[in-house]
JSON list of C-alpha atoms in Angstrom, two decimals:
[
{"chain": "E", "resi": 1, "resn": "MET", "atom": "CA", "xyz": [-53.78, 86.46, -130.44]},
{"chain": "E", "resi": 2, "resn": "ASN", "atom": "CA", "xyz": [-57.01, 88.56, -129.76]},
{"chain": "E", "resi": 3, "resn": "GLU", "atom": "CA", "xyz": [-57.90, 91.49, -131.98]},
{"chain": "E", "resi": 4, "resn": "LYS", "atom": "CA", "xyz": [-57.04, 94.02, -129.46]},
{"chain": "E", "resi": 5, "resn": "ALA", "atom": "CA", "xyz": [-53.63, 92.64, -129.00]},
{"chain": "E", "resi": 6, "resn": "ALA", "atom": "CA", "xyz": [-53.04, 92.33, -132.64]},
{"chain": "E", "resi": 7, "resn": "GLU", "atom": "CA", "xyz": [-53.66, 96.42, -133.33]},
{"chain": "E", "resi": 8, "resn": "GLY", "atom": "CA", "xyz": [-51.29, 97.27, -130.75]},
{"chain": "E", "resi": 9, "resn": "PRO", "atom": "CA", "xyz": [-51.64, 99.86, -127.96]},
{"chain": "E", "resi": 10, "resn": "ARG", "atom": "CA", "xyz": [-54.37, 102.51, -128.66]},
{"chain": "E", "resi": 11, "resn": "THR", "atom": "CA", "xyz": [-52.51, 105.80, -129.29]},
{"chain": "E", "resi": 12, "resn": "ARG", "atom": "CA", "xyz": [-54.63, 107.27, -131.84]},
{"chain": "E", "resi": 13, "resn": "VAL", "atom": "CA", "xyz": [-57.91, 108.93, -132.21]},
{"chain": "E", "resi": 14, "resn": "ARG", "atom": "CA", "xyz": [-60.64, 107.06, -134.07]},
{"chain": "E", "resi": 15, "resn": "ARG", "atom": "CA", "xyz": [-62.18, 109.71, -136.36]},
{"chain": "E", "resi": 16, "resn": "PRO", "atom": "CA", "xyz": [-65.57, 109.20, -138.09]},
{"chain": "E", "resi": 17, "resn": "GLN", "atom": "CA", "xyz": [-65.24, 107.89, -141.82]},
{"chain": "E", "resi": 18, "resn": "ARG", "atom": "CA", "xyz": [-67.36, 110.78, -143.29]},
{"chain": "E", "resi": 19, "resn": "ALA", "atom": "CA", "xyz": [-65.98, 113.98, -144.12]},
{"chain": "E", "resi": 20, "resn": "ASP", "atom": "CA", "xyz": [-69.01, 115.70, -142.27]},
{"chain": "E", "resi": 21, "resn": "ALA", "atom": "CA", "xyz": [-69.15, 113.74, -139.43]},
{"chain": "E", "resi": 22, "resn": "ARG", "atom": "CA", "xyz": [-65.07, 114.29, -139.23]},
{"chain": "E", "resi": 23, "resn": "ARG", "atom": "CA", "xyz": [-65.41, 117.86, -139.06]},
{"chain": "E", "resi": 24, "resn": "ASN", "atom": "CA", "xyz": [-68.23, 117.68, -136.09]},
{"chain": "E", "resi": 25, "resn": "PHE", "atom": "CA", "xyz": [-65.75, 115.38, -134.22]},
{"chain": "E", "resi": 26, "resn": "ASP", "atom": "CA", "xyz": [-62.56, 117.77, -134.69]},
{"chain": "E", "resi": 27, "resn": "ALA", "atom": "CA", "xyz": [-64.59, 120.71, -133.82]},
{"chain": "E", "resi": 28, "resn": "LEU", "atom": "CA", "xyz": [-65.96, 118.81, -130.78]},
{"chain": "E", "resi": 29, "resn": "LEU", "atom": "CA", "xyz": [-62.27, 117.96, -130.02]},
{"chain": "E", "resi": 30, "resn": "ALA", "atom": "CA", "xyz": [-61.01, 121.60, -130.41]},
{"chain": "E", "resi": 31, "resn": "ALA", "atom": "CA", "xyz": [-64.24, 123.11, -128.41]},
{"chain": "E", "resi": 32, "resn": "ALA", "atom": "CA", "xyz": [-63.70, 120.55, -125.41]},
{"chain": "E", "resi": 33, "resn": "ARG", "atom": "CA", "xyz": [-59.74, 121.38, -125.32]},
{"chain": "E", "resi": 34, "resn": "GLU", "atom": "CA", "xyz": [-60.54, 124.97, -125.05]},
{"chain": "E", "resi": 35, "resn": "ALA", "atom": "CA", "xyz": [-63.47, 124.56, -122.42]},
{"chain": "E", "resi": 36, "resn": "PHE", "atom": "CA", "xyz": [-61.28, 122.25, -120.19]},
{"chain": "E", "resi": 37, "resn": "ALA", "atom": "CA", "xyz": [-58.40, 124.86, -120.41]},
{"chain": "E", "resi": 38, "resn": "GLU", "atom": "CA", "xyz": [-60.83, 127.40, -119.18]},
{"chain": "E", "resi": 39, "resn": "ASP", "atom": "CA", "xyz": [-63.22, 125.78, -116.79]},
{"chain": "E", "resi": 40, "resn": "GLY", "atom": "CA", "xyz": [-61.48, 122.45, -115.83]},
{"chain": "E", "resi": 41, "resn": "THR", "atom": "CA", "xyz": [-63.00, 119.09, -116.25]},
{"chain": "E", "resi": 42, "resn": "GLN", "atom": "CA", "xyz": [-66.34, 120.31, -114.89]},
{"chain": "E", "resi": 43, "resn": "ALA", "atom": "CA", "xyz": [-66.84, 122.26, -118.28]},
{"chain": "E", "resi": 44, "resn": "SER", "atom": "CA", "xyz": [-70.43, 121.91, -119.38]},
{"chain": "E", "resi": 45, "resn": "LEU", "atom": "CA", "xyz": [-71.12, 119.62, -122.22]},
{"chain": "E", "resi": 46, "resn": "GLU", "atom": "CA", "xyz": [-73.67, 121.67, -123.56]},
{"chain": "E", "resi": 47, "resn": "ASP", "atom": "CA", "xyz": [-71.12, 124.81, -123.65]},
{"chain": "E", "resi": 48, "resn": "ILE", "atom": "CA", "xyz": [-68.67, 122.52, -125.57]},
{"chain": "E", "resi": 49, "resn": "ALA", "atom": "CA", "xyz": [-71.37, 121.18, -128.05]},
{"chain": "E", "resi": 50, "resn": "ARG", "atom": "CA", "xyz": [-72.44, 125.14, -128.70]},
{"chain": "E", "resi": 51, "resn": "ARG", "atom": "CA", "xyz": [-68.62, 126.14, -129.07]},
{"chain": "E", "resi": 52, "resn": "ALA", "atom": "CA", "xyz": [-68.36, 123.27, -131.75]},
{"chain": "E", "resi": 53, "resn": "GLY", "atom": "CA", "xyz": [-71.47, 124.59, -133.58]},
{"chain": "E", "resi": 54, "resn": "VAL", "atom": "CA", "xyz": [-73.15, 121.23, -133.06]},
{"chain": "E", "resi": 55, "resn": "GLY", "atom": "CA", "xyz": [-76.32, 119.92, -130.66]},
{"chain": "E", "resi": 56, "resn": "ILE", "atom": "CA", "xyz": [-75.75, 117.99, -127.57]},
{"chain": "E", "resi": 57, "resn": "GLY", "atom": "CA", "xyz": [-76.82, 114.93, -129.37]},
{"chain": "E", "resi": 58, "resn": "THR", "atom": "CA", "xyz": [-73.92, 115.06, -132.01]},
{"chain": "E", "resi": 59, "resn": "LEU", "atom": "CA", "xyz": [-71.62, 115.35, -128.87]},
{"chain": "E", "resi": 60, "resn": "TYR", "atom": "CA", "xyz": [-73.05, 112.28, -127.17]},
{"chain": "E", "resi": 61, "resn": "ARG", "atom": "CA", "xyz": [-73.00, 110.42, -130.50]},
{"chain": "E", "resi": 62, "resn": "ASN", "atom": "CA", "xyz": [-69.23, 110.76, -130.75]},
{"chain": "E", "resi": 63, "resn": "PHE", "atom": "CA", "xyz": [-68.78, 110.53, -127.10]},
{"chain": "E", "resi": 64, "resn": "PRO", "atom": "CA", "xyz": [-71.14, 108.67, -124.83]},
{"chain": "E", "resi": 65, "resn": "THR", "atom": "CA", "xyz": [-69.41, 109.79, -121.87]},
{"chain": "E", "resi": 66, "resn": "ARG", "atom": "CA", "xyz": [-67.54, 112.55, -120.25]},
{"chain": "E", "resi": 67, "resn": "GLN", "atom": "CA", "xyz": [-64.73, 109.97, -119.75]},
{"chain": "E", "resi": 68, "resn": "ASP", "atom": "CA", "xyz": [-64.89, 109.17, -123.61]},
{"chain": "E", "resi": 69, "resn": "LEU", "atom": "CA", "xyz": [-64.46, 112.81, -124.38]},
{"chain": "E", "resi": 70, "resn": "PHE", "atom": "CA", "xyz": [-61.64, 113.29, -121.65]},
{"chain": "E", "resi": 71, "resn": "ASP", "atom": "CA", "xyz": [-59.68, 110.46, -123.23]},
{"chain": "E", "resi": 72, "resn": "SER", "atom": "CA", "xyz": [-60.32, 111.59, -126.73]},
{"chain": "E", "resi": 73, "resn": "VAL", "atom": "CA", "xyz": [-58.89, 114.88, -126.23]},
{"chain": "E", "resi": 74, "resn": "TYR", "atom": "CA", "xyz": [-55.94, 113.60, -124.50]},
{"chain": "E", "resi": 75, "resn": "LEU", "atom": "CA", "xyz": [-55.13, 111.21, -127.15]},
{"chain": "E", "resi": 76, "resn": "ASP", "atom": "CA", "xyz": [-55.65, 113.80, -129.75]},
{"chain": "E", "resi": 77, "resn": "GLU", "atom": "CA", "xyz": [-52.68, 115.90, -128.17]},
{"chain": "E", "resi": 78, "resn": "ILE", "atom": "CA", "xyz": [-50.50, 113.09, -127.96]},
{"chain": "E", "resi": 79, "resn": "ASP", "atom": "CA", "xyz": [-51.38, 112.51, -131.91]},
{"chain": "E", "resi": 80, "resn": "GLU", "atom": "CA", "xyz": [-50.48, 116.11, -132.50]},
{"chain": "E", "resi": 81, "resn": "LEU", "atom": "CA", "xyz": [-47.47, 116.10, -130.39]},
{"chain": "E", "resi": 82, "resn": "CYS", "atom": "CA", "xyz": [-46.06, 112.91, -132.28]},
{"chain": "E", "resi": 83, "resn": "SER", "atom": "CA", "xyz": [-46.79, 114.23, -135.56]},
{"chain": "E", "resi": 84, "resn": "ALA", "atom": "CA", "xyz": [-45.11, 117.62, -134.57]},
{"chain": "E", "resi": 85, "resn": "ALA", "atom": "CA", "xyz": [-41.66, 115.53, -134.01]},
{"chain": "E", "resi": 86, "resn": "GLY", "atom": "CA", "xyz": [-41.96, 114.57, -137.66]},
{"chain": "E", "resi": 87, "resn": "GLN", "atom": "CA", "xyz": [-42.74, 118.02, -138.91]},
{"chain": "E", "resi": 88, "resn": "VAL", "atom": "CA", "xyz": [-39.56, 119.59, -137.35]},
{"chain": "E", "resi": 89, "resn": "ALA", "atom": "CA", "xyz": [-37.22, 116.64, -137.82]},
{"chain": "E", "resi": 90, "resn": "ASP", "atom": "CA", "xyz": [-35.57, 118.32, -140.82]},
{"chain": "E", "resi": 91, "resn": "LEU", "atom": "CA", "xyz": [-34.67, 121.70, -138.92]},
{"chain": "E", "resi": 92, "resn": "PRO", "atom": "CA", "xyz": [-31.31, 121.82, -137.55]},
{"chain": "E", "resi": 93, "resn": "PRO", "atom": "CA", "xyz": [-31.16, 119.86, -134.03]},
{"chain": "E", "resi": 94, "resn": "TRP", "atom": "CA", "xyz": [-31.33, 122.58, -131.82]},
{"chain": "E", "resi": 95, "resn": "GLU", "atom": "CA", "xyz": [-34.00, 124.09, -133.35]},
{"chain": "E", "resi": 96, "resn": "ALA", "atom": "CA", "xyz": [-35.89, 121.04, -134.06]},
{"chain": "E", "resi": 97, "resn": "LEU", "atom": "CA", "xyz": [-35.81, 119.90, -130.28]},
{"chain": "E", "resi": 98, "resn": "ALA", "atom": "CA", "xyz": [-36.95, 123.73, -129.20]},
{"chain": "E", "resi": 99, "resn": "ALA", "atom": "CA", "xyz": [-39.76, 123.44, -131.71]},
{"chain": "E", "resi": 100, "resn": "TRP", "atom": "CA", "xyz": [-41.05, 120.40, -130.15]},
{"chain": "E", "resi": 101, "resn": "LEU", "atom": "CA", "xyz": [-40.50, 121.13, -126.94]},
{"chain": "E", "resi": 102, "resn": "ARG", "atom": "CA", "xyz": [-42.78, 124.52, -127.40]},
{"chain": "E", "resi": 103, "resn": "ARG", "atom": "CA", "xyz": [-45.43, 122.10, -128.81]},
{"chain": "E", "resi": 104, "resn": "PHE", "atom": "CA", "xyz": [-44.82, 119.80, -125.59]},
{"chain": "E", "resi": 105, "resn": "VAL", "atom": "CA", "xyz": [-45.98, 123.06, -123.32]},
{"chain": "E", "resi": 106, "resn": "ASP", "atom": "CA", "xyz": [-49.16, 123.25, -125.15]},
{"chain": "E", "resi": 107, "resn": "TYR", "atom": "CA", "xyz": [-49.61, 119.16, -124.45]},
{"chain": "E", "resi": 108, "resn": "ALA", "atom": "CA", "xyz": [-48.78, 119.87, -121.08]},
{"chain": "E", "resi": 109, "resn": "ALA", "atom": "CA", "xyz": [-51.60, 122.52, -120.50]},
{"chain": "E", "resi": 110, "resn": "THR", "atom": "CA", "xyz": [-54.02, 120.52, -121.98]},
{"chain": "E", "resi": 111, "resn": "LYS", "atom": "CA", "xyz": [-53.15, 117.50, -119.85]},
{"chain": "E", "resi": 112, "resn": "ARG", "atom": "CA", "xyz": [-52.84, 119.59, -116.60]},
{"chain": "E", "resi": 113, "resn": "ALA", "atom": "CA", "xyz": [-56.65, 121.03, -117.52]},
{"chain": "E", "resi": 114, "resn": "ILE", "atom": "CA", "xyz": [-57.89, 117.07, -117.44]},
{"chain": "E", "resi": 115, "resn": "TYR", "atom": "CA", "xyz": [-55.30, 115.23, -115.30]},
{"chain": "E", "resi": 116, "resn": "GLU", "atom": "CA", "xyz": [-57.90, 114.39, -112.70]},
{"chain": "E", "resi": 117, "resn": "ALA", "atom": "CA", "xyz": [-59.98, 112.52, -115.11]},
{"chain": "E", "resi": 118, "resn": "LEU", "atom": "CA", "xyz": [-57.42, 110.62, -116.72]},
{"chain": "E", "resi": 119, "resn": "ASN", "atom": "CA", "xyz": [-56.48, 106.74, -115.63]},
{"chain": "E", "resi": 120, "resn": "ARG", "atom": "CA", "xyz": [-52.95, 107.11, -115.29]},
{"chain": "E", "resi": 121, "resn": "ASP", "atom": "CA", "xyz": [-52.47, 103.46, -114.71]},
{"chain": "E", "resi": 122, "resn": "SER", "atom": "CA", "xyz": [-54.25, 102.49, -117.97]},
{"chain": "E", "resi": 123, "resn": "GLU", "atom": "CA", "xyz": [-52.68, 101.14, -121.08]},
{"chain": "E", "resi": 124, "resn": "MET", "atom": "CA", "xyz": [-53.80, 104.25, -123.10]},
{"chain": "E", "resi": 125, "resn": "MET", "atom": "CA", "xyz": [-51.73, 106.25, -120.74]},
{"chain": "E", "resi": 126, "resn": "ARG", "atom": "CA", "xyz": [-48.51, 103.75, -120.91]},
{"chain": "E", "resi": 127, "resn": "SER", "atom": "CA", "xyz": [-49.12, 103.59, -124.80]},
{"chain": "E", "resi": 128, "resn": "SER", "atom": "CA", "xyz": [-49.45, 107.39, -125.00]},
{"chain": "E", "resi": 129, "resn": "ARG", "atom": "CA", "xyz": [-46.38, 107.80, -122.95]},
{"chain": "E", "resi": 130, "resn": "ALA", "atom": "CA", "xyz": [-44.41, 105.44, -125.09]},
{"chain": "E", "resi": 131, "resn": "ALA", "atom": "CA", "xyz": [-45.59, 107.08, -128.39]},
{"chain": "E", "resi": 132, "resn": "MET", "atom": "CA", "xyz": [-44.38, 110.53, -126.69]},
{"chain": "E", "resi": 133, "resn": "TYR", "atom": "CA", "xyz": [-40.97, 109.51, -126.07]},
{"chain": "E", "resi": 134, "resn": "GLU", "atom": "CA", "xyz": [-40.48, 107.29, -129.38]},
{"chain": "E", "resi": 135, "resn": "ALA", "atom": "CA", "xyz": [-41.52, 110.88, -131.13]},
{"chain": "E", "resi": 136, "resn": "GLY", "atom": "CA", "xyz": [-39.29, 113.23, -129.17]},
{"chain": "E", "resi": 137, "resn": "GLU", "atom": "CA", "xyz": [-36.41, 111.41, -127.89]},
{"chain": "E", "resi": 138, "resn": "PRO", "atom": "CA", "xyz": [-34.85, 110.99, -131.28]},
{"chain": "E", "resi": 139, "resn": "LEU", "atom": "CA", "xyz": [-34.83, 115.08, -131.55]},
{"chain": "E", "resi": 140, "resn": "PHE", "atom": "CA", "xyz": [-33.23, 115.47, -128.23]},
{"chain": "E", "resi": 141, "resn": "ASP", "atom": "CA", "xyz": [-30.60, 112.51, -129.06]},
{"chain": "E", "resi": 142, "resn": "ARG", "atom": "CA", "xyz": [-29.65, 114.39, -132.37]},
{"chain": "E", "resi": 143, "resn": "ALA", "atom": "CA", "xyz": [-29.32, 117.81, -130.25]},
{"chain": "E", "resi": 144, "resn": "ARG", "atom": "CA", "xyz": [-27.20, 116.24, -127.56]},
{"chain": "E", "resi": 145, "resn": "GLU", "atom": "CA", "xyz": [-24.98, 114.23, -130.33]},
{"chain": "E", "resi": 146, "resn": "VAL", "atom": "CA", "xyz": [-24.03, 117.63, -132.09]},
{"chain": "E", "resi": 147, "resn": "GLY", "atom": "CA", "xyz": [-23.06, 119.34, -128.48]},
{"chain": "E", "resi": 148, "resn": "GLU", "atom": "CA", "xyz": [-26.18, 121.32, -128.26]},
{"chain": "E", "resi": 149, "resn": "VAL", "atom": "CA", "xyz": [-27.80, 119.98, -125.30]},
{"chain": "E", "resi": 150, "resn": "ARG", "atom": "CA", "xyz": [-25.79, 119.46, -122.07]},
{"chain": "E", "resi": 151, "resn": "GLY", "atom": "CA", "xyz": [-24.40, 116.07, -121.72]},
{"chain": "E", "resi": 152, "resn": "ASP", "atom": "CA", "xyz": [-25.56, 115.61, -117.97]},
{"chain": "E", "resi": 153, "resn": "VAL", "atom": "CA", "xyz": [-29.16, 115.59, -118.94]},
{"chain": "E", "resi": 154, "resn": "THR", "atom": "CA", "xyz": [-31.70, 112.92, -120.14]},
{"chain": "E", "resi": 155, "resn": "PHE", "atom": "CA", "xyz": [-34.82, 113.14, -122.18]},
{"chain": "E", "resi": 156, "resn": "ASP", "atom": "CA", "xyz": [-36.96, 112.34, -119.12]},
{"chain": "E", "resi": 157, "resn": "ASP", "atom": "CA", "xyz": [-35.03, 115.04, -117.15]},
{"chain": "E", "resi": 158, "resn": "VAL", "atom": "CA", "xyz": [-36.13, 117.60, -120.04]},
{"chain": "E", "resi": 159, "resn": "LEU", "atom": "CA", "xyz": [-39.71, 116.38, -119.80]},
{"chain": "E", "resi": 160, "resn": "ARG", "atom": "CA", "xyz": [-40.17, 116.27, -116.58]},
{"chain": "E", "resi": 161, "resn": "MET", "atom": "CA", "xyz": [-38.72, 120.06, -116.25]},
{"chain": "E", "resi": 162, "resn": "ILE", "atom": "CA", "xyz": [-41.00, 121.35, -118.76]},
{"chain": "E", "resi": 163, "resn": "SER", "atom": "CA", "xyz": [-43.97, 119.59, -117.17]},
{"chain": "E", "resi": 164, "resn": "GLY", "atom": "CA", "xyz": [-43.03, 121.18, -113.77]},
{"chain": "E", "resi": 165, "resn": "ILE", "atom": "CA", "xyz": [-42.70, 124.58, -115.30]},
{"chain": "E", "resi": 166, "resn": "THR", "atom": "CA", "xyz": [-46.13, 124.35, -117.24]},
{"chain": "E", "resi": 167, "resn": "GLY", "atom": "CA", "xyz": [-47.71, 123.16, -113.68]},
{"chain": "E", "resi": 168, "resn": "GLY", "atom": "CA", "xyz": [-48.10, 126.36, -112.23]},
{"chain": "E", "resi": 169, "resn": "GLY", "atom": "CA", "xyz": [-49.88, 128.08, -114.95]},
{"chain": "E", "resi": 170, "resn": "PHE", "atom": "CA", "xyz": [-48.74, 131.59, -116.59]},
{"chain": "E", "resi": 171, "resn": "VAL", "atom": "CA", "xyz": [-50.25, 134.99, -116.65]},
{"chain": "E", "resi": 172, "resn": "ASP", "atom": "CA", "xyz": [-49.99, 134.93, -120.50]},
{"chain": "E", "resi": 173, "resn": "ASP", "atom": "CA", "xyz": [-48.70, 133.85, -123.60]},
{"chain": "E", "resi": 174, "resn": "ASP", "atom": "CA", "xyz": [-45.61, 136.27, -123.33]},
{"chain": "E", "resi": 175, "resn": "GLN", "atom": "CA", "xyz": [-44.90, 134.97, -119.88]},
{"chain": "E", "resi": 176, "resn": "ARG", "atom": "CA", "xyz": [-44.96, 131.48, -120.69]},
{"chain": "E", "resi": 177, "resn": "GLU", "atom": "CA", "xyz": [-42.54, 131.83, -123.55]},
{"chain": "E", "resi": 178, "resn": "ARG", "atom": "CA", "xyz": [-40.15, 133.97, -121.70]},
{"chain": "E", "resi": 179, "resn": "VAL", "atom": "CA", "xyz": [-39.99, 131.13, -118.85]},
{"chain": "E", "resi": 180, "resn": "LEU", "atom": "CA", "xyz": [-39.63, 128.43, -121.45]},
{"chain": "E", "resi": 181, "resn": "GLY", "atom": "CA", "xyz": [-36.78, 130.31, -123.14]},
{"chain": "E", "resi": 182, "resn": "MET", "atom": "CA", "xyz": [-35.09, 130.55, -119.42]},
{"chain": "E", "resi": 183, "resn": "ALA", "atom": "CA", "xyz": [-35.39, 126.66, -119.31]},
{"chain": "E", "resi": 184, "resn": "LEU", "atom": "CA", "xyz": [-34.44, 125.90, -122.97]},
{"chain": "E", "resi": 185, "resn": "ASP", "atom": "CA", "xyz": [-31.36, 128.33, -122.44]},
{"chain": "E", "resi": 186, "resn": "GLY", "atom": "CA", "xyz": [-30.68, 126.00, -119.18]},
{"chain": "E", "resi": 187, "resn": "LEU", "atom": "CA", "xyz": [-30.59, 123.26, -121.07]},
{"chain": "E", "resi": 188, "resn": "ARG", "atom": "CA", "xyz": [-28.00, 124.25, -123.79]},
{"chain": "E", "resi": 189, "resn": "ALA", "atom": "CA", "xyz": [-24.38, 123.24, -123.71]},
{"chain": "E", "resi": 190, "resn": "ARG", "atom": "CA", "xyz": [-21.77, 125.82, -122.58]},
{"chain": "E", "resi": 191, "resn": "PRO", "atom": "CA", "xyz": [-18.64, 126.25, -124.28]},
{"chain": "E", "resi": 192, "resn": "ALA", "atom": "CA", "xyz": [-15.79, 125.12, -121.93]},
{"chain": "E", "resi": 193, "resn": "PRO", "atom": "CA", "xyz": [-14.09, 128.01, -120.04]},
{"chain": "E", "resi": 194, "resn": "PRO", "atom": "CA", "xyz": [-10.50, 128.86, -121.69]},
{"chain": "E", "resi": 195, "resn": "ALA", "atom": "CA", "xyz": [-7.69, 127.17, -119.75]},
{"chain": "E", "resi": 196, "resn": "ARG", "atom": "CA", "xyz": [-5.59, 129.41, -117.81]}
]
């Protein structure tokens, strides 16, 4: 078996070992995420380096190509989304699912900003999707098992709904929260009407 197959699919961002280099790396990812959200995939690399407080050479040492930066921003979002599932797992079932879906909205916004630059047929994208489902689906299943989620809905339905909602963008964070609240309200199971 080759070395790449032995390590499994790549769904984690590979951060530098040294603390100072890791700080620069993380600052560049945060700055890139912000710049891509504001300016799309054509965001200036010089602006990203400036926002991160580093020189352009540091950006290129960490991300030799623009595609490397896109892929790393995307993988970092997946890492954070998967970690968020573990962070909310001890909450009551509905609260855990709703909290994770709120974090999913942030992921979807970043993905939308760089979607055109991602190779959607790549192993990285397939592995990332699998990791995301592996992280979030148990939260969904737990909420459905206790009767908090409609029985006619699948996890894939929910992610497509949330992705569709975030695809249009929002005027501000308040509007995003209202729209997400309406979607979550529609996802909740309703008590059966009283018998007549």
